[in-house]
Short mmCIF file of C-alpha atoms in Angstrom, two decimals:
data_model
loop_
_atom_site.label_atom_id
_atom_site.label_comp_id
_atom_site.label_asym_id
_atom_site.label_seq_id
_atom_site.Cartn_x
_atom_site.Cartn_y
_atom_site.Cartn_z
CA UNK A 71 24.94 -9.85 -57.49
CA UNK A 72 24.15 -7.78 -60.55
CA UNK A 73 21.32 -10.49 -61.72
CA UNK A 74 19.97 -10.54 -57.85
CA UNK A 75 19.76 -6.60 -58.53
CA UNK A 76 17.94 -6.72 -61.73
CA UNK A 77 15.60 -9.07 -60.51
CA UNK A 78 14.86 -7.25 -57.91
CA UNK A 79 14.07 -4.03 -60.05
CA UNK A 80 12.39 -6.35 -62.04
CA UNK A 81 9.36 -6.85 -59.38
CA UNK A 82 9.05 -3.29 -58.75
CA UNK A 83 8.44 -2.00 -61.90
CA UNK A 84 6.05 -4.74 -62.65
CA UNK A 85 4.04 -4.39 -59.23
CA UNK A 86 4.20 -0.70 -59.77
CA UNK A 87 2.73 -1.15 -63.49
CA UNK A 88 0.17 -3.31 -62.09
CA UNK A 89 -0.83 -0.64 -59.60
CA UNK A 90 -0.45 1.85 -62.26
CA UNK A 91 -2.65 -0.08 -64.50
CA UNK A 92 -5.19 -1.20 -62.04
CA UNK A 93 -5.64 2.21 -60.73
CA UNK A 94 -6.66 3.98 -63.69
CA UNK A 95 -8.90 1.04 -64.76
CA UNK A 96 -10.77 1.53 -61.32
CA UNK A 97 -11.02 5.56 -61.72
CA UNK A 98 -12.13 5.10 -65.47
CA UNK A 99 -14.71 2.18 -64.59
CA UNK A 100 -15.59 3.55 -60.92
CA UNK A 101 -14.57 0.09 -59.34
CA UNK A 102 -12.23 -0.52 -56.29
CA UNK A 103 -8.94 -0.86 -56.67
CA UNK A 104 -7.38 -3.70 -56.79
CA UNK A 105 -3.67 -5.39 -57.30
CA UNK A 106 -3.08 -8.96 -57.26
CA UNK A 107 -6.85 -9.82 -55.93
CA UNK A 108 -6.60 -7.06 -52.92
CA UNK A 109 -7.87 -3.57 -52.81
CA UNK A 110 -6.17 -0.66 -52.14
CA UNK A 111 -5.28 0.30 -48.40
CA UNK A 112 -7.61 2.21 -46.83
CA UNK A 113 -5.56 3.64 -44.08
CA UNK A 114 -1.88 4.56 -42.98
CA UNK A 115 -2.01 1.06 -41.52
CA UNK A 116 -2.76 -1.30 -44.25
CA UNK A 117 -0.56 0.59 -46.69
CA UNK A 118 2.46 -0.15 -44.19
CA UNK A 119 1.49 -3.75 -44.17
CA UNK A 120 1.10 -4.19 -48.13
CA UNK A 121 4.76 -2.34 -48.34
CA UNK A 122 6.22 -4.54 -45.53
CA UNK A 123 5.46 -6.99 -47.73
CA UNK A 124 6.17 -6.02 -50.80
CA UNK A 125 9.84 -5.19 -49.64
CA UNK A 126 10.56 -8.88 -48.21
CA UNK A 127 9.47 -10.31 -51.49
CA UNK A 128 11.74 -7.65 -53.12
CA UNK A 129 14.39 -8.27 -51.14
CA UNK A 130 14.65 -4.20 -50.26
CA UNK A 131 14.22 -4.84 -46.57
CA UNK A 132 17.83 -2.47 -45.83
CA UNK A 133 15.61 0.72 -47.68
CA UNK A 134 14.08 3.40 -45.30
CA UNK A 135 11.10 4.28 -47.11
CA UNK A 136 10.66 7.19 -44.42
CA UNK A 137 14.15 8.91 -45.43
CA UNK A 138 11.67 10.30 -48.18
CA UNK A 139 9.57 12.28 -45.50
CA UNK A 140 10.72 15.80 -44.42
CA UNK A 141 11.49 16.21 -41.20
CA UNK A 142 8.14 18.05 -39.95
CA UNK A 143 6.33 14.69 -41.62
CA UNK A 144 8.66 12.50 -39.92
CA UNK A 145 7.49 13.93 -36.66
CA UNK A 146 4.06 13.42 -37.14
CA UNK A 147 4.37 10.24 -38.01
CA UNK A 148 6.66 8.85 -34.73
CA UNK A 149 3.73 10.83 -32.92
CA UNK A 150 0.92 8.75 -34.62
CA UNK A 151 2.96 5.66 -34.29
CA UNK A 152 3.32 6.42 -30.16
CA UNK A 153 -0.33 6.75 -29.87
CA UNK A 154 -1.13 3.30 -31.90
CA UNK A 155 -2.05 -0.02 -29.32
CA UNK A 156 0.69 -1.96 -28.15
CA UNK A 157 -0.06 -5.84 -28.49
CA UNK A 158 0.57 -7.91 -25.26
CA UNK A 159 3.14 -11.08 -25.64
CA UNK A 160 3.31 -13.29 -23.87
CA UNK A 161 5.15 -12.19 -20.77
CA UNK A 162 2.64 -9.58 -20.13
CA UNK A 163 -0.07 -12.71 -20.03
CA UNK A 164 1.90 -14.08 -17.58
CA UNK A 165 2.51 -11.39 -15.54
CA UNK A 166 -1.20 -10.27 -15.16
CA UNK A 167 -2.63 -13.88 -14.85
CA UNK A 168 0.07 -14.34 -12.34
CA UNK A 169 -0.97 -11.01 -10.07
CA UNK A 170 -4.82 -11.51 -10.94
CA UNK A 171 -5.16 -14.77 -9.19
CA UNK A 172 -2.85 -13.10 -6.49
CA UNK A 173 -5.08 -10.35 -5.81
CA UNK A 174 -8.27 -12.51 -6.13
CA UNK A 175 -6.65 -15.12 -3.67
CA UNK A 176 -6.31 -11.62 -1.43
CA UNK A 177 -10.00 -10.67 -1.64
CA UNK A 178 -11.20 -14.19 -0.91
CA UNK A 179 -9.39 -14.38 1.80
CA UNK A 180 -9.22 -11.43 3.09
CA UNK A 181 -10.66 -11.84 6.83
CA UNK A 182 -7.30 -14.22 7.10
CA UNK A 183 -5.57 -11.11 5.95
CA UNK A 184 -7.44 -8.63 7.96
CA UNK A 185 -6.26 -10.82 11.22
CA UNK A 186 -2.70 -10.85 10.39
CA UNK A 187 -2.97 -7.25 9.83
CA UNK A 188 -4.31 -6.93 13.64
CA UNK A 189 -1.98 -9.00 14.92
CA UNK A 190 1.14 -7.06 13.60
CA UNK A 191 -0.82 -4.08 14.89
CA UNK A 192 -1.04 -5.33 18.33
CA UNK A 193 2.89 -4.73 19.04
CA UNK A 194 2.39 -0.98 18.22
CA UNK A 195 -0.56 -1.01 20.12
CA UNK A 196 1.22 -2.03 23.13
CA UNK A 197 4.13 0.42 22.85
CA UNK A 198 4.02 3.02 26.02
CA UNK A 199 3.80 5.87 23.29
CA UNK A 200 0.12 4.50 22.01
CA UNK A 201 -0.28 3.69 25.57
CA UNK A 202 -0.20 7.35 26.54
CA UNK A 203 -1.85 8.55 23.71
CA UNK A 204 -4.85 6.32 24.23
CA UNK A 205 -5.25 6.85 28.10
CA UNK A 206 -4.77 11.15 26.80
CA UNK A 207 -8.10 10.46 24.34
CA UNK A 208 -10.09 9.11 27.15
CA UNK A 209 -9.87 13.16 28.85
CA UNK A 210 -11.11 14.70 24.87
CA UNK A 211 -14.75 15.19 24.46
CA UNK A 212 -14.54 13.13 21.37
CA UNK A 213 -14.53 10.13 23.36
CA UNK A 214 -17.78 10.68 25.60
CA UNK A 215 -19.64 7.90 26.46
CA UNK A 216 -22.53 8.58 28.39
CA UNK A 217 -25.76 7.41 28.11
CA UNK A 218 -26.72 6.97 24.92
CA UNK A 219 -23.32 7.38 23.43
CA UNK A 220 -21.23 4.21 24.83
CA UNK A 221 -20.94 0.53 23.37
CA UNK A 222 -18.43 -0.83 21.22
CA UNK A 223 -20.24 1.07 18.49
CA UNK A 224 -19.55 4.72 20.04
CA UNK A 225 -17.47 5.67 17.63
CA UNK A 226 -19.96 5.43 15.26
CA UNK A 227 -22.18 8.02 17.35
CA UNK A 228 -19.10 10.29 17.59
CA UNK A 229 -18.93 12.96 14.92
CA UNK A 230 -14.86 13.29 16.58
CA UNK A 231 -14.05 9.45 15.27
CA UNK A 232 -15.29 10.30 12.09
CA UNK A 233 -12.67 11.37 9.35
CA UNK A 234 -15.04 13.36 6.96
CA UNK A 235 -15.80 15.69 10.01
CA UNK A 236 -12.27 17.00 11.26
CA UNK A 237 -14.06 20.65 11.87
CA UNK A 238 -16.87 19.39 14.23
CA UNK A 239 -14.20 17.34 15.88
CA UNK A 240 -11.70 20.18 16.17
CA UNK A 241 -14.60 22.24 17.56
CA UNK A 242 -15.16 20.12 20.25
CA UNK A 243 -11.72 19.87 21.46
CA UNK A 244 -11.09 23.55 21.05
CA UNK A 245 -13.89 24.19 23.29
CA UNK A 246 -13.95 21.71 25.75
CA UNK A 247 -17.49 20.32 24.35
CA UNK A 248 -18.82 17.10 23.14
CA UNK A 249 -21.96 17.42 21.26
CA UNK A 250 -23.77 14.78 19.54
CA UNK A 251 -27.21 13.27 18.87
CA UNK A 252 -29.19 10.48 20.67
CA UNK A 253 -31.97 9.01 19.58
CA UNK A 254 -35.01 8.13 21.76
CA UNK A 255 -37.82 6.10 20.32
CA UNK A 256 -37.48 7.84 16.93
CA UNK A 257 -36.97 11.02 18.79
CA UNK A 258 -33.90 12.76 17.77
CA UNK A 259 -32.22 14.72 20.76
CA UNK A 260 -28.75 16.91 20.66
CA UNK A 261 -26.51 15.98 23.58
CA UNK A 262 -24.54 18.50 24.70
CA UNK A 263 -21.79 17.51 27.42
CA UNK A 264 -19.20 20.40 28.71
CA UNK A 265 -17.28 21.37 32.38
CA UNK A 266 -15.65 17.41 32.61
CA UNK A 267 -12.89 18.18 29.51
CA UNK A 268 -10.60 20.75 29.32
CA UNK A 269 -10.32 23.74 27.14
CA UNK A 270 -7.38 23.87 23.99
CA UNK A 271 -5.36 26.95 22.97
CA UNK A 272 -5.23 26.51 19.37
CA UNK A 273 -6.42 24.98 16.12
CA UNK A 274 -3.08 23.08 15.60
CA UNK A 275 -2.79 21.53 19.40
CA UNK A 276 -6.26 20.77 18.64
CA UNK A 277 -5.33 19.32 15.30
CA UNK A 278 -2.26 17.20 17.22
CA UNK A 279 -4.37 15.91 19.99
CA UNK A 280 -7.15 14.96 17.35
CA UNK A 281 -4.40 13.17 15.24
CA UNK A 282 -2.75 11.37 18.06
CA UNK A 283 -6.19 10.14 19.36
CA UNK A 284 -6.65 8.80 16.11
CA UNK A 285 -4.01 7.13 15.57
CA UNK A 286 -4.17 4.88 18.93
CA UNK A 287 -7.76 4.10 18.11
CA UNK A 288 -6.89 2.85 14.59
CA UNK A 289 -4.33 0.20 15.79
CA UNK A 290 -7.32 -1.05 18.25
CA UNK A 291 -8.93 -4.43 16.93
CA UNK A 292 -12.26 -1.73 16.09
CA UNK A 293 -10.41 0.66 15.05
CA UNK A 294 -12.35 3.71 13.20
CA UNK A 295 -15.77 3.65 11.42
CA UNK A 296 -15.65 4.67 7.68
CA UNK A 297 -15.81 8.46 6.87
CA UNK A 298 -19.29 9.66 6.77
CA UNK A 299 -20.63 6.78 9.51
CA UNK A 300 -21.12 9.08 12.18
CA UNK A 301 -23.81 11.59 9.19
CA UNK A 302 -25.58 8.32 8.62
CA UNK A 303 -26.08 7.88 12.20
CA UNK A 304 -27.62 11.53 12.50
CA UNK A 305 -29.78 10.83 10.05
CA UNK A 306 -33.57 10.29 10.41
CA UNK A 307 -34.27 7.46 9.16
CA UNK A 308 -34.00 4.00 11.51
CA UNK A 309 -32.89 1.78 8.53
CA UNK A 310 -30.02 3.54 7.58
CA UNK A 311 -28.86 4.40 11.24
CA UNK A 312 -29.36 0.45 11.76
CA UNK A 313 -26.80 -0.09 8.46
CA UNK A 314 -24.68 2.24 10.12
CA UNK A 315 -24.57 0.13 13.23
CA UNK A 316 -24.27 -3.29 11.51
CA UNK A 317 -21.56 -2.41 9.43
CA UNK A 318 -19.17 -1.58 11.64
CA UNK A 319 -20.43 -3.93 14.43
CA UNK A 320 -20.09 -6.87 11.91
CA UNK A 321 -20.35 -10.33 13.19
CA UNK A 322 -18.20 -9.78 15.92
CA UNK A 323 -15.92 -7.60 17.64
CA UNK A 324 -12.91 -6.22 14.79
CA UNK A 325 -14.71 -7.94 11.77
CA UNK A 326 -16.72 -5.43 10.85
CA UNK A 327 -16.46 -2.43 7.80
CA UNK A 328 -13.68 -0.16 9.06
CA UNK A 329 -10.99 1.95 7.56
CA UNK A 330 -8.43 -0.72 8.56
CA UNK A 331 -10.69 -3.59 7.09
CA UNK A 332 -12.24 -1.37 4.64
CA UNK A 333 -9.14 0.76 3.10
CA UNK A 334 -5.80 -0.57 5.09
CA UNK A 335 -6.10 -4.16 4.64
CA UNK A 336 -7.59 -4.27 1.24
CA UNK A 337 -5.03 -1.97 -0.12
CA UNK A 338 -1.86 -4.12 0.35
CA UNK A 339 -3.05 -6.51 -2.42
CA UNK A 340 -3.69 -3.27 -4.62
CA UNK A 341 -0.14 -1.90 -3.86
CA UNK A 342 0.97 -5.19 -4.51
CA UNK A 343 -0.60 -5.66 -7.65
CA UNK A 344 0.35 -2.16 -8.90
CA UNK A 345 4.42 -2.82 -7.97
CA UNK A 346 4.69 -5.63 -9.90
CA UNK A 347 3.14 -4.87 -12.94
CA UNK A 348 4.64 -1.42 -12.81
CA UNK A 349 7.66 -3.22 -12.70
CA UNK A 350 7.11 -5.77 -15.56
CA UNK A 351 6.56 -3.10 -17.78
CA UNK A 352 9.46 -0.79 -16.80
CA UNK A 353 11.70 -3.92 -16.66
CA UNK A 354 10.67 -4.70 -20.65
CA UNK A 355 11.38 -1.22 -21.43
CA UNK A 356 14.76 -0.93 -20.07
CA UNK A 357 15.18 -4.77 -22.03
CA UNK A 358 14.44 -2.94 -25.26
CA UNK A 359 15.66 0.44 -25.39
CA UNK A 360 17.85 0.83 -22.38
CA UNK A 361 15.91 3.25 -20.35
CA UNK A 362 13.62 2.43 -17.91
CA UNK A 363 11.29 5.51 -19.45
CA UNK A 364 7.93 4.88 -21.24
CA UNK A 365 6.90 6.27 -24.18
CA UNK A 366 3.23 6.72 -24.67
CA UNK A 367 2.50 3.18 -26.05
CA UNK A 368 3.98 1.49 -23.46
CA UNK A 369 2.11 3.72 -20.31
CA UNK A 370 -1.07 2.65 -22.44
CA UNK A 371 0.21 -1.11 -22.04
CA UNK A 372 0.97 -0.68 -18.48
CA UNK A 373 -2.94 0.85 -18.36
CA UNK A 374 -4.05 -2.40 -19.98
CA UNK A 375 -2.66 -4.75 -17.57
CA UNK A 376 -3.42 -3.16 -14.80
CA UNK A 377 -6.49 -2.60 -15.66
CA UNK A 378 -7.08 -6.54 -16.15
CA UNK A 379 -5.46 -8.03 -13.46
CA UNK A 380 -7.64 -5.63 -10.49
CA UNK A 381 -10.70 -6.55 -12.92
CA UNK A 382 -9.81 -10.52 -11.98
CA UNK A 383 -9.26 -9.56 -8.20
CA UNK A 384 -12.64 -7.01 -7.92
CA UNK A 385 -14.83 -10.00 -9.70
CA UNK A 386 -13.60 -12.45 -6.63
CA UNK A 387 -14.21 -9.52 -4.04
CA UNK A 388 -17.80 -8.95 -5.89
CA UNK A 389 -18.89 -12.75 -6.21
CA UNK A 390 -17.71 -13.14 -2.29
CA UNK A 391 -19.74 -9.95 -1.44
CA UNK A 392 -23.03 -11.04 -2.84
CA UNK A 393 -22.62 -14.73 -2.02
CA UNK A 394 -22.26 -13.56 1.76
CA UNK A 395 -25.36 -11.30 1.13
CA UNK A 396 -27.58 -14.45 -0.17
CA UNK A 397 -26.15 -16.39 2.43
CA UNK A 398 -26.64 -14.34 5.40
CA UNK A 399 -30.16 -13.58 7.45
CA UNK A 400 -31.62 -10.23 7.15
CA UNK A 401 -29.75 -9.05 10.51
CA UNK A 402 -26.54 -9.94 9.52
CA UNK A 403 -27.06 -9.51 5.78
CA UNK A 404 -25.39 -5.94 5.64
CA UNK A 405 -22.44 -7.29 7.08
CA UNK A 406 -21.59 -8.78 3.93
CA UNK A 407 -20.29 -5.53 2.68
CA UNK A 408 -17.55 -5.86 5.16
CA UNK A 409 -16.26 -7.83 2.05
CA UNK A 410 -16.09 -4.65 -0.80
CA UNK A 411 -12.66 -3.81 -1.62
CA UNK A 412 -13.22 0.04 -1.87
CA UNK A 413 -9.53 0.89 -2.98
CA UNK A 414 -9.65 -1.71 -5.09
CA UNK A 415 -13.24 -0.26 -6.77
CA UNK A 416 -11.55 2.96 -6.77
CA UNK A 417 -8.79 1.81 -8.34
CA UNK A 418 -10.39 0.00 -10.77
CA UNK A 419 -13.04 2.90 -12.07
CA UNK A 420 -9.85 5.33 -12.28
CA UNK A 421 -8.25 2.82 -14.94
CA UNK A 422 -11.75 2.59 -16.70
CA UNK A 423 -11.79 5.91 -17.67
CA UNK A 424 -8.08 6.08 -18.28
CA UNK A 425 -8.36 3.09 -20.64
CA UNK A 426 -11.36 5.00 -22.64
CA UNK A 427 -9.80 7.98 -23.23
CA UNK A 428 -6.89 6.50 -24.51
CA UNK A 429 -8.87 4.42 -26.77
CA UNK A 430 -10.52 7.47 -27.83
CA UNK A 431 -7.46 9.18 -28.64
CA UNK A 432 -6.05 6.16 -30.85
CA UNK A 433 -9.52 6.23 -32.74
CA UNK A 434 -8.99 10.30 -33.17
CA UNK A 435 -5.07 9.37 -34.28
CA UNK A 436 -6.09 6.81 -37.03
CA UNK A 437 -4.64 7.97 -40.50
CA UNK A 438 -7.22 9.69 -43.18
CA UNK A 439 -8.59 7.14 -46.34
CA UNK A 440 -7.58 7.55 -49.59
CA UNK A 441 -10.69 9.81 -50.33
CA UNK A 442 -9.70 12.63 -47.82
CA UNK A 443 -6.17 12.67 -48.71
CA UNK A 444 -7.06 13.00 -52.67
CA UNK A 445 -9.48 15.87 -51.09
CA UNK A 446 -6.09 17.54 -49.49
CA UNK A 447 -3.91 17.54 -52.34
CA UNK A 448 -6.30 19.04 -54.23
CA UNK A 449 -6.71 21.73 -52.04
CA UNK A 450 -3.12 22.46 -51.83
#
């Protein structure tokens, strides 16, 4: 024990004398540094590495080198340790290869999807609640459909189907009052219909009827236009009213852009996605410290993987988007974009920038060179 001991002793006063020695041959000569053929660290990070090292070859693995630190020191450094990258094994390969062919399978497929999702709607649809509430939007002046206004496109034309425009549609039911525009060989004409609907109280009926009317057209197999259709409709230009048309029309009736195709259906393979990595990562936590919590390393990991397996899912949603687009004629062409998984886009820019600022802030964390630190201590 006492020769195990000595020898022990033994390497670290020679390694030390070799740093010793090496150090002020390098400051007398202006040279690196260098011990045993490698330079000295440069950073917080290599220094930990050459002592990690230098302790198993010691055989001083059971000394806490950071006992030596006061306690204000000792905080600083669990903080810079927290902010530092956390590698992925291999269960966190797994997991997101595992999800990202999930959620590309999902975008590929995702007409298949969209029809289940109208077929599970068609139950609620036929409920005498959704019953009543669609026969009660036929009587608001949302849901004119005169001339110029009717076709399975009408919504479209409707500022009162349109979810970016709740005022103009509360308006009109308030009042009694549909008003819209038609267009008449490039001519742009406000339609104004009143005396056929009746008159509302208040803002919130309004607000109820609006939301009820809503809801029964959603579970329909058209259900509602995107938010902003019904602006790009009022605009004057023909192309863009055309786009407006064709998008929602699609190839045929229910498989066109909508919220349920465009935001409802594509965000089940999101949420999906999002649960089980969420979980993976909370489940590996509670594995190694007992608590499903996460410090900041691991919320950085969880940003990493997440970030990877929507990446895989949005390149399958892109490549099916623009092979549709080569694929189609010019009048069906811009139904291809029935295809964009806007959540997932969403979803997928949010972790972007979440990802760069976090590698900022691990680039701003990094420990100071040798240079600045001999800079400090003279200072002080």
């Amino acid at each position: 024990m006492d020769e195990s001991i000595d020898r022990n002793l033994d390497t670290i006063s020679r390694r030390m004398a070799e740093l010793e020695a090496a150090t002020v041959s390098a400051l007398s000569d202006g040279d690196a540094v260098i011990v045993r053929g490698e330079p000295i660290p440069a950073s917080y990070a290599e220094m930990t590495a050459i002592n990690d090292r230098v302790r198993a070859e010691s055989g001083w693995l059971d000394i806490d080198f950071d006992a030596a630190l006061t306690p204000v020191q000792r905080a600083q450094l669990e903080s810079w340790r927290a902010r530092q990258r956390s590698a992925w094994d291999h269960d966190d390969l797994l997991a997101v290869g595992v999800t990202g062919i999930v959620g590309a399978l999902a975008a590929w497929f995702d007409s298949a999807l969209d029809r289940a999702v109208v077929k599970s709607m068609e139950p609620i649809r036929r409920t005498k609640r959704m019953r009543a509430w669609e026969r009660a939007g036929k009587r608001l002046p949302i849901d004119y459909t005169g001339p110029g206004f009717g076709g399975r496109a009408h919504r479209v034309r409707s500022a009162g189907h349109d979810l970016a425009r709740p005022l103009e549609a509360l308006r009109q039911i308030r009042t009694g009052e549909f008003r819209g525009v038609r267009w008449d060989h490039g001519e742009k004409e406000t339609v104004s219909v009143s005396g056929r609907f009746r008159e509302v109280e208040s803002t919130s009926e309004a607000l109820v009827l609006w939301v009820k009317h809503l809801a029964a057209d959603l579970v329909t197999p058209m259900s509602l236009p995107l938010p902003g259709s019904s602006l790009l409709y009022e605009l004057d230009n023909r192309d863009l009213r055309k786009f407006a048309h064709a998008v929602y029309l699609g190839p045929s009736a229910g498989n066109g852009l909508n919220v349920r195709s465009g935001i409802l259906t594509p965000s089940l393979s999101v949420l999906a996605t999002e649960v089980v990595l969420r979980t993976h990562v909370h489940a590996k936590a509670y594995v190694a410290t007992g608590s499903a919590d996460l410090d900041e390393r691991r919320q950085r990991l969880r940003g990493e993987l997440l970030l990877a397996a929507h990446a895989l899912a949005g390149a399958a949603a892109a490549g099916k988007t623009l092979s549709r687009f080569v694929m189609l004629d010019d009048k069906q062409r811009w139904t291809a974009l029935r295809h964009m998984n806007i959540p997932l886009a969403l979803r997928i820019g949010c972790l972007a920038v979440e990802n760069a600022r976090a590698m900022q802030a691990r680039h701003q964390s990094s420990a100071e060179g040798w240079d600045e630190l001999e800079r400090l201590l003279a200072a002080d």
